[in-house]
Coordinates of C-alpha atoms in Angstrom, one line a residue:
Chain A
M248 CA 0.0 0.0 0.0
L249 CA 1.1 3.6 -0.6
G250 CA 3.2 4.8 2.3
S251 CA 4.7 1.4 3.4
G252 CA 8.1 2.4 2.0
I253 CA 8.0 5.5 4.2
V254 CA 7.3 3.4 7.3
K255 CA 10.2 1.2 6.3
G256 CA 12.5 4.2 6.1
F257 CA 11.3 5.4 9.5
V258 CA 12.2 2.1 11.0
E259 CA 15.7 2.2 9.4
T260 CA 16.5 5.6 10.7
A261 CA 15.2 4.8 14.2
R262 CA 17.5 1.7 14.2
N263 CA 20.4 4.0 13.2
F264 CA 19.6 6.4 16.0
V265 CA 19.3 3.8 18.7
G266 CA 22.2 1.7 17.4
S267 CA 24.5 4.7 17.4
F268 CA 24.3 4.8 21.2
H269 CA 25.4 1.2 21.9
D270 CA 26.7 -0.4 18.6
P271 CA 30.3 0.8 17.9
G272 CA 29.8 -0.6 14.4
R273 CA 27.3 2.1 13.6
L274 CA 29.0 5.0 15.2
V275 CA 32.3 4.8 13.3
T276 CA 33.4 8.4 13.8
I277 CA 36.9 8.7 15.3
E278 CA 37.0 12.0 17.1
Y279 CA 40.4 13.0 15.7
P280 CA 42.2 15.4 18.1
D281 CA 41.1 13.2 21.0
E282 CA 41.6 9.8 19.5
R283 CA 43.6 8.7 16.6
Q284 CA 43.2 6.1 13.9
E285 CA 46.1 3.7 13.6
L286 CA 47.7 4.4 10.3
P287 CA 47.9 1.4 7.9
E288 CA 51.3 -0.1 7.1
N289 CA 51.4 1.4 3.6
S290 CA 50.3 4.9 4.5
R291 CA 52.8 7.6 3.5
N292 CA 53.0 11.3 3.4
F293 CA 56.4 13.0 2.8
P294 CA 59.9 11.5 2.7
M295 CA 62.3 11.4 5.6
L296 CA 66.0 10.6 6.0
V297 CA 66.8 7.5 8.0
Y298 CA 69.9 7.4 10.3
D299 CA 71.5 4.6 12.2
G300 CA 73.0 4.9 15.7
D301 CA 72.6 7.9 17.9
D302 CA 74.1 10.8 16.0
R303 CA 71.5 12.3 13.7
M304 CA 74.0 13.7 11.3
K305 CA 76.8 11.1 11.3
G306 CA 74.4 8.2 11.2
L307 CA 72.6 9.4 8.0
R308 CA 72.6 6.6 5.4
C309 CA 72.5 9.3 2.7
V310 CA 75.7 9.6 0.7
A311 CA 74.6 12.6 -1.3
C312 CA 74.6 10.7 -4.6
K313 CA 71.8 13.0 -5.9
I314 CA 69.9 10.2 -7.6
C315 CA 66.7 11.2 -5.8
E316 CA 67.3 14.8 -6.6
K317 CA 67.5 14.0 -10.3
E318 CA 64.6 11.6 -10.3
C319 CA 62.2 13.7 -8.3
P320 CA 59.4 14.7 -10.7
P321 CA 58.4 18.0 -9.1
Q322 CA 62.1 18.7 -8.2
C323 CA 61.5 19.3 -4.5
I324 CA 64.9 18.0 -3.3
Y325 CA 68.0 20.0 -3.2
I326 CA 71.3 18.3 -2.3
E327 CA 74.9 19.6 -1.9
V328 CA 77.8 17.3 -1.1
E329 CA 80.0 17.8 2.0
R330 CA 83.6 18.4 0.9
D331 CA 86.8 18.4 2.9
A332 CA 89.4 21.2 2.9
R333 CA 90.9 19.9 -0.4
G334 CA 87.6 19.8 -2.2
K335 CA 87.1 16.0 -2.0
A336 CA 83.5 14.8 -1.8
L337 CA 82.9 13.1 1.6
K338 CA 79.8 10.9 0.8
H339 CA 77.7 13.0 3.1
P340 CA 75.1 15.7 2.4
R341 CA 76.1 19.2 3.4
I342 CA 72.6 20.4 2.5
F343 CA 69.6 18.2 2.0
D344 CA 66.5 20.3 1.6
L345 CA 63.0 19.0 0.8
D346 CA 60.1 21.4 0.0
I347 CA 57.0 19.6 1.2
S348 CA 54.8 22.3 -0.4
V349 CA 56.1 20.9 -3.7
C350 CA 56.4 17.2 -2.9
M351 CA 53.6 15.1 -4.3
S352 CA 54.3 12.0 -2.2
C353 CA 55.1 9.8 -5.3
Q354 CA 57.7 7.8 -3.4
I355 CA 60.0 7.7 -6.5
C356 CA 62.9 9.0 -4.4
V357 CA 62.5 6.0 -2.1
E358 CA 62.4 3.5 -4.9
V359 CA 65.6 4.8 -6.6
C360 CA 67.7 5.2 -3.5
P361 CA 70.4 2.4 -3.5
F362 CA 71.2 3.0 0.1
D363 CA 67.8 2.8 1.7
A364 CA 68.5 6.2 3.1
I365 CA 65.3 8.0 2.1
K366 CA 61.9 6.6 3.2
M367 CA 58.3 7.8 3.4
D368 CA 57.2 9.3 6.7
T369 CA 53.6 9.1 7.9
A370 CA 53.5 12.4 9.9
F371 CA 50.6 14.6 8.6
E372 CA 50.3 17.4 11.1
L373 CA 52.7 19.6 9.4
S374 CA 50.9 22.9 9.4
T375 CA 52.9 26.0 10.0
D376 CA 52.4 29.8 10.1
N377 CA 55.2 30.3 7.5
R378 CA 54.3 29.0 4.1
F379 CA 57.8 29.4 2.6
G380 CA 60.4 28.6 5.2
G381 CA 58.1 26.5 7.3
L382 CA 57.5 24.0 4.6
L383 CA 61.1 23.8 3.4
L384 CA 62.6 21.0 5.6
N385 CA 66.3 20.8 6.1
K386 CA 68.3 17.6 6.9
H387 CA 68.0 18.1 10.6
Q388 CA 64.2 18.1 10.4
L389 CA 64.2 15.3 7.9
A390 CA 66.5 12.9 9.9
K391 CA 64.6 10.2 11.7
P392 CA 66.1 7.3 13.6
N393 CA 65.8 3.7 12.2
S394 CA 63.7 2.8 15.3
Y395 CA 61.1 5.3 14.2
Y396 CA 61.1 3.8 10.7
R397 CA 60.6 0.4 12.2
A398 CA 57.7 1.7 14.3
I399 CA 55.8 3.3 11.4
H400 CA 56.5 0.7 8.7
P401 CA 57.3 -2.5 10.6
L402 CA 57.1 -5.0 7.7
E403 CA 59.0 -2.8 5.2
A404 CA 61.7 -1.9 7.8
A405 CA 62.3 -5.5 8.8
E406 CA 62.9 -6.4 5.1
V407 CA 65.3 -3.4 4.7
D408 CA 67.1 -4.2 8.0
E409 CA 67.6 -7.8 6.8
R410 CA 68.9 -6.8 3.5
L411 CA 71.3 -4.3 5.0
A412 CA 72.5 -6.8 7.6
A413 CA 73.1 -9.4 4.8
E414 CA 75.0 -6.8 2.8
Q415 CA 77.1 -5.9 5.8
A416 CA 77.8 -9.5 6.5
R417 CA 78.9 -10.0 3.0
A418 CA 81.1 -6.9 3.1
A419 CA 82.6 -8.1 6.4
A420 CA 83.2 -11.6 5.0
K421 CA 84.9 -10.0 1.9
A422 CA 87.0 -7.8 4.1
K423 CA 88.0 -10.8 6.2
A424 CA 88.8 -12.8 3.1
A425 CA 90.9 -9.9 1.8
A426 CA 92.6 -9.6 5.1
A427 CA 93.3 -13.3 5.3
K428 CA 94.8 -13.2 1.8
A429 CA 96.7 -10.0 2.3
P430 CA 98.9 -10.9 5.3
A431 CA 100.5 -13.9 3.5
P432 CA 102.4 -12.0 0.8
A433 CA 103.2 -9.4 3.4
A434 CA 104.7 -12.1 5.7
A435 CA 106.6 -13.5 2.7
N436 CA 107.9 -10.1 1.9
A437 CA 108.9 -9.7 5.5
V438 CA 110.7 -13.0 5.4
A439 CA 112.4 -12.1 2.1
T440 CA 113.7 -8.9 3.5
Chain B
M203 CA -1.5 21.0 45.4
F204 CA -2.5 20.2 41.8
E205 CA -4.3 23.5 41.5
L206 CA -1.2 25.3 42.6
F207 CA 1.0 23.8 39.9
D208 CA -1.6 23.7 37.2
Q209 CA -2.4 27.4 37.6
L210 CA 1.2 28.4 38.5
F211 CA 1.9 30.7 35.6
V212 CA -1.7 32.1 35.5
N213 CA -1.5 33.1 39.1
L214 CA 2.0 34.4 38.7
K215 CA 0.8 36.7 35.9
H216 CA -2.2 37.8 37.9
A217 CA 0.0 38.6 40.9
V218 CA 2.3 40.7 38.8
V219 CA -0.5 42.5 37.0
G220 CA -2.4 43.1 40.3
A221 CA 0.7 44.7 41.8
L222 CA 0.8 47.4 39.1
P223 CA -1.2 50.6 39.3
E224 CA -4.7 50.6 37.8
G225 CA -3.9 52.4 34.6
W226 CA -1.0 50.1 33.7
Q227 CA -2.8 46.8 34.1
V228 CA -4.5 46.9 30.7
L229 CA -1.1 47.4 29.0
A230 CA 0.8 45.0 31.3
S231 CA -1.4 42.0 30.9
P232 CA -0.8 41.4 27.1
L233 CA 2.8 42.5 27.4
I234 CA 3.5 39.8 30.0
S235 CA 1.8 37.2 27.9
A236 CA 3.8 38.3 24.8
A237 CA 7.1 38.3 26.7
A238 CA 6.4 34.9 28.1
I239 CA 5.5 33.4 24.7
L240 CA 8.6 35.1 23.1
G241 CA 10.9 33.9 25.8
V242 CA 9.7 30.3 26.1
F243 CA 9.5 29.7 22.3
A244 CA 12.8 31.5 21.5
S245 CA 14.6 29.3 24.0
L246 CA 12.8 26.3 22.7
F247 CA 14.1 27.2 19.2
A248 CA 17.7 27.2 20.6
L249 CA 17.1 23.8 22.2
T250 CA 15.5 22.4 19.1
V251 CA 18.4 23.4 16.9
L252 CA 20.7 21.5 19.3
V253 CA 18.4 18.4 19.5
E254 CA 18.0 18.5 15.7
R255 CA 21.7 18.6 15.0
K256 CA 22.4 15.9 17.6
G257 CA 19.5 13.7 16.5
L258 CA 20.2 14.0 12.7
G259 CA 23.8 13.1 13.6
R260 CA 22.8 10.0 15.3
I261 CA 20.4 9.1 12.5
Q262 CA 23.3 9.5 10.1
N263 CA 25.6 7.5 12.4
R264 CA 27.8 10.3 13.6
P265 CA 27.9 12.0 17.0
G266 CA 26.7 15.5 16.0
P267 CA 28.1 18.7 17.6
N268 CA 30.0 17.8 20.8
R269 CA 32.8 20.4 21.1
V270 CA 31.2 23.4 22.7
G271 CA 30.5 22.9 26.4
P272 CA 29.8 19.5 28.0
A273 CA 28.5 17.1 25.2
G274 CA 28.0 20.1 22.9
L275 CA 25.3 21.6 25.1
L276 CA 26.5 25.2 24.6
Q277 CA 26.4 24.8 20.8
P278 CA 23.2 27.1 20.5
L279 CA 25.1 29.8 22.3
A280 CA 28.0 29.5 19.8
D281 CA 25.6 29.5 16.9
F282 CA 23.9 32.6 18.3
I283 CA 27.2 34.5 18.7
K284 CA 28.3 33.5 15.3
A285 CA 25.0 34.7 13.7
L286 CA 25.2 38.0 15.6
T287 CA 28.8 38.8 14.7
K288 CA 28.6 37.9 11.0
E289 CA 28.8 40.7 8.5
D290 CA 25.3 41.7 7.3
I291 CA 25.6 42.0 3.5
V292 CA 23.0 43.7 1.4
P293 CA 23.5 43.3 -2.3
V294 CA 24.1 46.5 -4.3
S295 CA 21.2 45.9 -6.6
A296 CA 18.8 44.8 -3.9
D297 CA 15.7 46.7 -2.9
K298 CA 17.1 47.7 0.4
V299 CA 13.8 48.5 2.2
L300 CA 12.1 45.2 1.3
H301 CA 15.3 43.3 1.9
F302 CA 15.4 44.6 5.4
L303 CA 11.6 44.2 6.0
A304 CA 11.3 40.6 4.8
P305 CA 12.7 38.9 7.9
V306 CA 10.6 41.2 10.1
V307 CA 7.5 40.4 8.2
M308 CA 8.4 36.7 8.4
L309 CA 8.7 36.7 12.2
A310 CA 5.9 39.0 13.3
P311 CA 2.9 37.0 12.0
V312 CA 4.3 33.8 13.3
L313 CA 4.5 35.4 16.8
L314 CA 1.0 36.7 16.3
A315 CA -0.3 33.2 15.7
Y316 CA 0.8 32.2 19.2
A317 CA -1.7 34.6 20.7
V318 CA -4.7 32.3 20.2
L319 CA -3.1 29.0 21.2
P320 CA -4.1 27.6 24.6
F321 CA -0.9 26.3 26.3
G322 CA -2.7 25.1 29.4
R323 CA -5.8 25.4 31.4
N324 CA -6.6 29.2 31.3
M325 CA -3.3 29.8 29.6
V326 CA -4.2 31.6 26.4
A327 CA -3.2 35.1 25.5
V328 CA -6.4 36.0 23.7
D329 CA -9.4 33.8 23.7
F330 CA -10.6 34.7 20.3
D331 CA -14.0 33.5 18.9
A332 CA -12.4 33.1 15.5
G333 CA -9.1 31.8 16.8
L334 CA -8.5 29.2 14.1
L335 CA -9.3 31.7 11.4
F336 CA -6.9 34.2 13.0
F337 CA -4.2 31.6 13.1
F338 CA -4.4 30.8 9.4
A339 CA -4.7 34.5 8.5
A340 CA -1.5 35.3 10.4
G341 CA 0.2 32.2 9.0
A342 CA -0.6 33.2 5.5
C343 CA 1.6 36.3 5.9
V344 CA 4.7 34.1 5.8
E345 CA 4.2 33.6 2.1
L346 CA 4.3 37.4 1.6
A347 CA 7.6 37.5 3.5
V348 CA 9.1 34.8 1.6
F349 CA 8.2 36.5 -1.7
M350 CA 9.5 39.8 -0.4
A351 CA 12.8 38.1 0.4
G352 CA 13.0 36.5 -2.9
W353 CA 12.1 39.6 -4.9
S354 CA 14.1 42.1 -3.1
S355 CA 17.3 40.2 -3.3
H356 CA 17.5 40.7 -7.0
N357 CA 18.9 37.3 -7.6
K358 CA 17.5 34.7 -9.9
F359 CA 17.9 31.9 -7.4
S360 CA 16.1 33.9 -4.8
L361 CA 13.2 34.6 -7.1
L362 CA 12.9 31.0 -8.3
G363 CA 13.0 29.8 -4.7
A364 CA 10.4 32.3 -3.7
M365 CA 8.2 31.4 -6.6
R366 CA 8.4 27.7 -5.6
A367 CA 7.7 28.6 -2.0
I368 CA 4.5 30.5 -3.0
A369 CA 3.3 27.7 -5.2
Q370 CA 4.0 25.1 -2.5
M371 CA 2.6 27.1 0.4
I372 CA -0.6 28.0 -1.4
S373 CA -1.1 24.5 -2.6
Y374 CA -0.6 23.0 0.9
E375 CA -2.6 25.6 2.7
L376 CA -5.7 24.0 1.1
P377 CA -5.4 20.5 2.6
L378 CA -4.1 22.1 5.8
I379 CA -7.2 24.2 6.3
L380 CA -9.6 21.6 5.0
A381 CA -8.2 19.0 7.4
T382 CA -9.1 21.2 10.3
L383 CA -12.6 21.8 9.1
G384 CA -13.8 18.4 10.3
V385 CA -13.0 19.4 13.8
V386 CA -14.7 22.7 13.3
M387 CA -17.8 21.0 11.9
L388 CA -18.1 18.7 14.9
V389 CA -17.3 21.2 17.6
G390 CA -19.3 24.0 16.0
S391 CA -16.8 26.7 17.0
L392 CA -13.6 28.3 15.6
S393 CA -12.4 29.2 19.1
L394 CA -9.4 27.1 20.0
V395 CA -10.3 27.1 23.7
D396 CA -13.7 25.6 22.8
I397 CA -12.1 23.0 20.6
V398 CA -9.8 21.9 23.5
A399 CA -12.8 21.9 25.8
S400 CA -14.7 19.7 23.4
Q401 CA -12.0 17.0 23.9
A402 CA -12.5 16.8 27.6
G403 CA -13.8 13.6 29.2
H404 CA -12.8 10.0 28.6
H405 CA -13.9 6.9 26.6
W406 CA -14.7 3.9 28.9
G407 CA -13.5 6.0 31.8
W408 CA -9.8 6.0 30.9
L409 CA -8.9 6.9 27.3
A410 CA -9.1 10.6 26.5
R411 CA -11.8 11.7 24.0
W412 CA -9.3 13.2 21.5
W413 CA -10.4 13.7 17.9
V414 CA -7.4 11.7 16.7
F415 CA -9.0 8.6 18.1
T416 CA -11.8 8.8 15.5
P417 CA -11.2 7.4 12.0
W418 CA -11.8 10.8 10.3
G419 CA -9.8 12.5 13.0
L420 CA -6.8 10.2 12.5
A421 CA -6.9 10.8 8.7
A422 CA -7.3 14.5 9.1
F423 CA -4.4 14.5 11.6
V424 CA -2.1 12.7 9.2
I425 CA -3.0 15.0 6.3
F426 CA -2.6 18.0 8.6
L427 CA 0.9 16.8 9.6
I428 CA 1.9 16.4 5.9
A429 CA 0.5 19.7 4.9
A430 CA 2.0 21.4 8.0
T431 CA 5.4 20.0 7.1
A432 CA 5.1 21.6 3.7
E433 CA 3.7 24.8 5.1
S434 CA 6.6 25.3 7.4
N435 CA 9.2 24.4 4.7
R436 CA 10.5 21.4 6.5
A437 CA 12.2 18.5 4.9
P438 CA 11.1 16.6 2.8
F439 CA 9.2 19.6 1.5
D440 CA 12.1 22.2 1.8
L441 CA 12.2 22.8 -1.9
P442 CA 12.2 26.6 -1.7
E443 CA 15.6 26.4 -0.2
G444 CA 16.9 23.3 -2.0
E445 CA 20.6 23.7 -2.0
A446 CA 21.3 21.4 -4.9
E447 CA 19.2 23.3 -7.5
L448 CA 18.6 26.8 -5.9
V449 CA 21.6 27.3 -3.7
A450 CA 19.3 28.4 -0.8
G451 CA 16.2 29.8 -2.4
H452 CA 15.0 33.0 -0.9
L453 CA 17.8 32.9 1.7
V454 CA 20.7 33.3 -0.9
E455 CA 21.4 36.9 -0.3
Y456 CA 20.8 36.9 3.4
S457 CA 23.6 36.7 6.0
G458 CA 24.2 37.4 9.6
F459 CA 21.3 38.0 11.9
K460 CA 18.7 38.4 9.2
Y461 CA 19.4 34.9 8.1
A462 CA 19.1 33.7 11.7
I463 CA 15.7 35.5 11.9
F464 CA 14.5 33.5 8.9
F465 CA 15.4 30.4 10.7
I466 CA 13.8 31.5 14.0
A467 CA 10.6 32.3 12.1
E468 CA 10.7 29.0 10.4
Y469 CA 11.1 27.0 13.6
L470 CA 8.6 29.1 15.5
G471 CA 6.2 28.5 12.6
L472 CA 6.8 24.8 13.0
F473 CA 6.1 25.0 16.8
A474 CA 3.0 27.0 16.1
V475 CA 1.6 24.6 13.6
S476 CA 2.5 21.6 15.9
A477 CA 0.7 23.4 18.7
L478 CA -2.3 23.8 16.5
A479 CA -2.2 20.1 15.6
I480 CA -2.1 19.3 19.4
T481 CA -5.0 21.7 20.0
L482 CA -7.2 20.3 17.2
F483 CA -6.5 16.6 17.3
L484 CA -4.5 15.7 20.4
G485 CA -6.7 17.2 23.1
G486 CA -4.7 20.3 23.7
W487 CA -3.5 20.3 27.2
H488 CA -5.5 17.2 28.3
A489 CA -3.8 14.1 29.6
P490 CA -3.9 11.1 27.3
V491 CA -5.4 8.7 30.0
A492 CA -7.4 9.5 33.0
A493 CA -4.8 8.0 35.4
L494 CA -2.3 10.8 34.4
D495 CA -4.7 13.7 35.1
W496 CA -2.7 14.7 38.1
L497 CA 0.1 16.2 36.0
P498 CA -0.3 20.0 35.3
S499 CA -2.0 20.9 32.0
W500 CA 1.0 22.9 30.7
F501 CA 3.2 19.9 31.2
W502 CA 1.0 17.9 28.9
F503 CA 1.1 20.6 26.3
G504 CA 4.9 20.8 26.5
A505 CA 5.3 17.0 26.3
K506 CA 3.1 16.8 23.2
L507 CA 5.0 19.7 21.6
A508 CA 8.3 17.9 22.4
G509 CA 7.0 14.8 20.8
F510 CA 6.1 16.7 17.7
I511 CA 9.5 18.3 17.5
V512 CA 11.2 14.9 17.8
F513 CA 8.9 13.6 15.1
F514 CA 9.7 16.4 12.7
I515 CA 13.4 15.8 13.2
W516 CA 12.9 12.2 12.6
V517 CA 11.0 13.0 9.3
R518 CA 13.8 15.3 8.3
G519 CA 16.4 12.6 8.9
T520 CA 14.4 9.9 7.0
L521 CA 12.8 11.3 3.9
P522 CA 14.7 12.7 0.9
R523 CA 13.5 15.9 -0.7
V524 CA 10.7 15.4 -3.2
R525 CA 10.8 16.6 -6.8
V526 CA 8.9 19.8 -7.5
D527 CA 6.2 18.3 -9.8
H528 CA 5.7 15.4 -7.4
L529 CA 5.2 17.9 -4.6
M530 CA 2.5 19.8 -6.5
G531 CA 0.9 16.6 -7.8
F532 CA 0.8 15.1 -4.3
A533 CA -1.1 18.1 -2.9
W534 CA -3.6 18.5 -5.7
K535 CA -4.1 15.0 -6.9
F536 CA -3.8 13.1 -3.6
L537 CA -4.3 15.1 -0.5
L538 CA -7.0 17.4 -1.7
P539 CA -9.5 14.6 -2.8
L540 CA -8.8 12.7 0.3
V541 CA -9.3 15.6 2.6
L542 CA -12.5 16.6 0.9
W543 CA -13.8 13.0 1.2
N544 CA -12.7 13.0 4.8
L545 CA -15.2 15.8 5.5
V546 CA -17.9 13.5 4.2
V547 CA -16.7 10.8 6.6
A548 CA -16.7 13.3 9.5
A549 CA -20.3 14.2 8.6
V550 CA -21.2 10.4 8.6
W551 CA -19.5 10.1 12.0
W552 CA -21.6 13.1 13.3
Y553 CA -24.9 11.8 12.0
S554 CA -24.2 8.2 13.3
R555 CA -23.7 9.5 16.9
G556 CA -27.2 8.6 17.9
W557 CA -26.9 4.9 16.9
A558 CA -27.9 2.8 19.9
F559 CA -28.2 -0.8 18.8
A560 CA -25.7 -3.5 19.9
G561 CA -22.3 -3.2 18.4
A562 CA -23.1 0.3 17.1
G563 CA -19.8 1.8 18.4
I564 CA -17.6 -0.8 16.7
L565 CA -19.7 -0.7 13.4
R566 CA -19.4 3.1 13.4
W567 CA -15.7 3.0 13.9
V568 CA -14.9 0.2 11.4
G569 CA -17.4 1.6 8.9
C570 CA -15.8 5.1 8.9
A571 CA -12.3 3.7 8.9
A572 CA -13.2 1.6 5.8
M573 CA -14.7 4.7 4.2
I574 CA -11.3 6.3 4.5
L575 CA -8.9 3.4 3.9
I576 CA -10.6 2.1 0.7
P577 CA -10.4 5.4 -1.2
Y578 CA -6.9 6.0 0.2
S579 CA -5.8 2.6 -1.1
L580 CA -7.6 3.0 -4.5
L581 CA -6.4 6.5 -5.1
G582 CA -2.9 5.6 -4.1
R583 CA -2.8 2.6 -6.4
A584 CA -4.3 4.6 -9.3
L585 CA -1.8 7.5 -8.9
Y586 CA 1.1 5.1 -8.4
T587 CA 0.5 3.2 -11.6
R588 CA -1.0 5.8 -13.9
H589 CA -0.2 9.3 -12.9
G590 CA 3.4 9.4 -12.3
L591 CA 3.5 9.5 -8.5
G592 CA 5.2 6.0 -8.5
P593 CA 8.7 4.9 -9.0
R594 CA 10.5 6.9 -11.7
T595 CA 11.6 5.4 -15.0
Y596 CA 14.6 6.9 -16.6
R597 CA 14.2 6.4 -20.3
L598 CA 17.6 7.8 -21.3
A599 CA 19.6 5.9 -18.6
A600 CA 20.8 2.4 -19.4

């Protein structure tokens, strides 16, 4: 009969109303400043620089190879290499600036980095009262410890850590082998002389 | 004790008026009534806005406003301050006088309509012989105000919205008034106080003798509710301010406190028309069952009004806005024939009041109910299948 659909609608909204008081499945709102949603593993916002150890600057994995700077589509990364007194490059960035007002969160920098030095951060509360300087992050602001990386992207960080450990072990084994080979001729030379 | 609470406000007013010098009493009496009505219903407006926002939130599975004060209780205050402090913009090409007058003309007649409503035993500002007529006469001024607003804004959306509002309000005024006529016919008076008095007493010693408990009264009540929703521009009949197609109708060029006044007027109109529905069909300030007669009369009126407010919020949260041609078709093709037929049923009810044979009461009730339900069902089915009130078919969509 005409009007039965309206009655059905009333029942549905009444169910919503009552349910929202006791059924958490109906009241899904997360009241953001008071409570926070746990971010999913794959969430990302802007890049950060990962460092190992305790020293923010010495521990940076970045070697200032500038691959990310070249690959960055909106060109938001600016890198200058640290040089010693004789002008020799030191495999360390003197300047690493990232303009998050330009960054488009494409993650290409992360994918091209051969040193696992640049990773995506999940921090999103980045508002500032200065739209130029405030959004241009320097290397001190970008540096985040590996433990933080492990906390925000546990699966990805575990894989990276494993790979880095394997590489380190391989390098150590190589060095050991080289060291084992090297002393022999040296000893021989010593004997000869 | 009962007498004290029941007549609390009446006696309070008499005490205040009596304390004044002789010459002032004539002036003070209506002023106190007007101030009381204004104060009570303006605060009810603030409360309703909060309840509406919270309730709609819950219906839509969200918490609603909850930041201002404990559980969002001070939200009306924040809204009020916001409305007061907003810049009042008058368009350059607007008719400035009419643009200013429209909100005033909107609010004043709505407040006038409250004068004849009985809020409790002896609680009526003016016991007017033609109270019902006065109520509708005052209510009709709202249409003028809406059109003033739409015309003076010099904006095509405003004008279109106002035109729609006029068409809608005039169309629905017809079923609205005709629905009340059954009561007027049976009571034989246009005075709202008399209409409430006619619903005193009880069926079988416990159930109140409200008009809504008769078949024609129930039908008239439902039609009255639908028409009242349309009259007060509430969802699902809020086409004049349909955001999607008209931005905000006649409200487009209004801002700040003028905009707030439109909303106050709209809500006060809703309360007034709800109060009229209570007066006509729900026994005014009478208790629903004899056992609850010990509660004061103004409490029952307030409780019924609160029920109406909750119902209108529920309707707004449930029904989507109707299409404009459906809106007009619904009034003219469906409500109007039904409400006219309902008058005939009311007459049958009146003339069968003298039946005295066994089972006469049940036969009278069932017979009148069938006289309404059968045409309702037939008309509904005919319009549903033939005259485009049914589900829409989209010829161009796949």
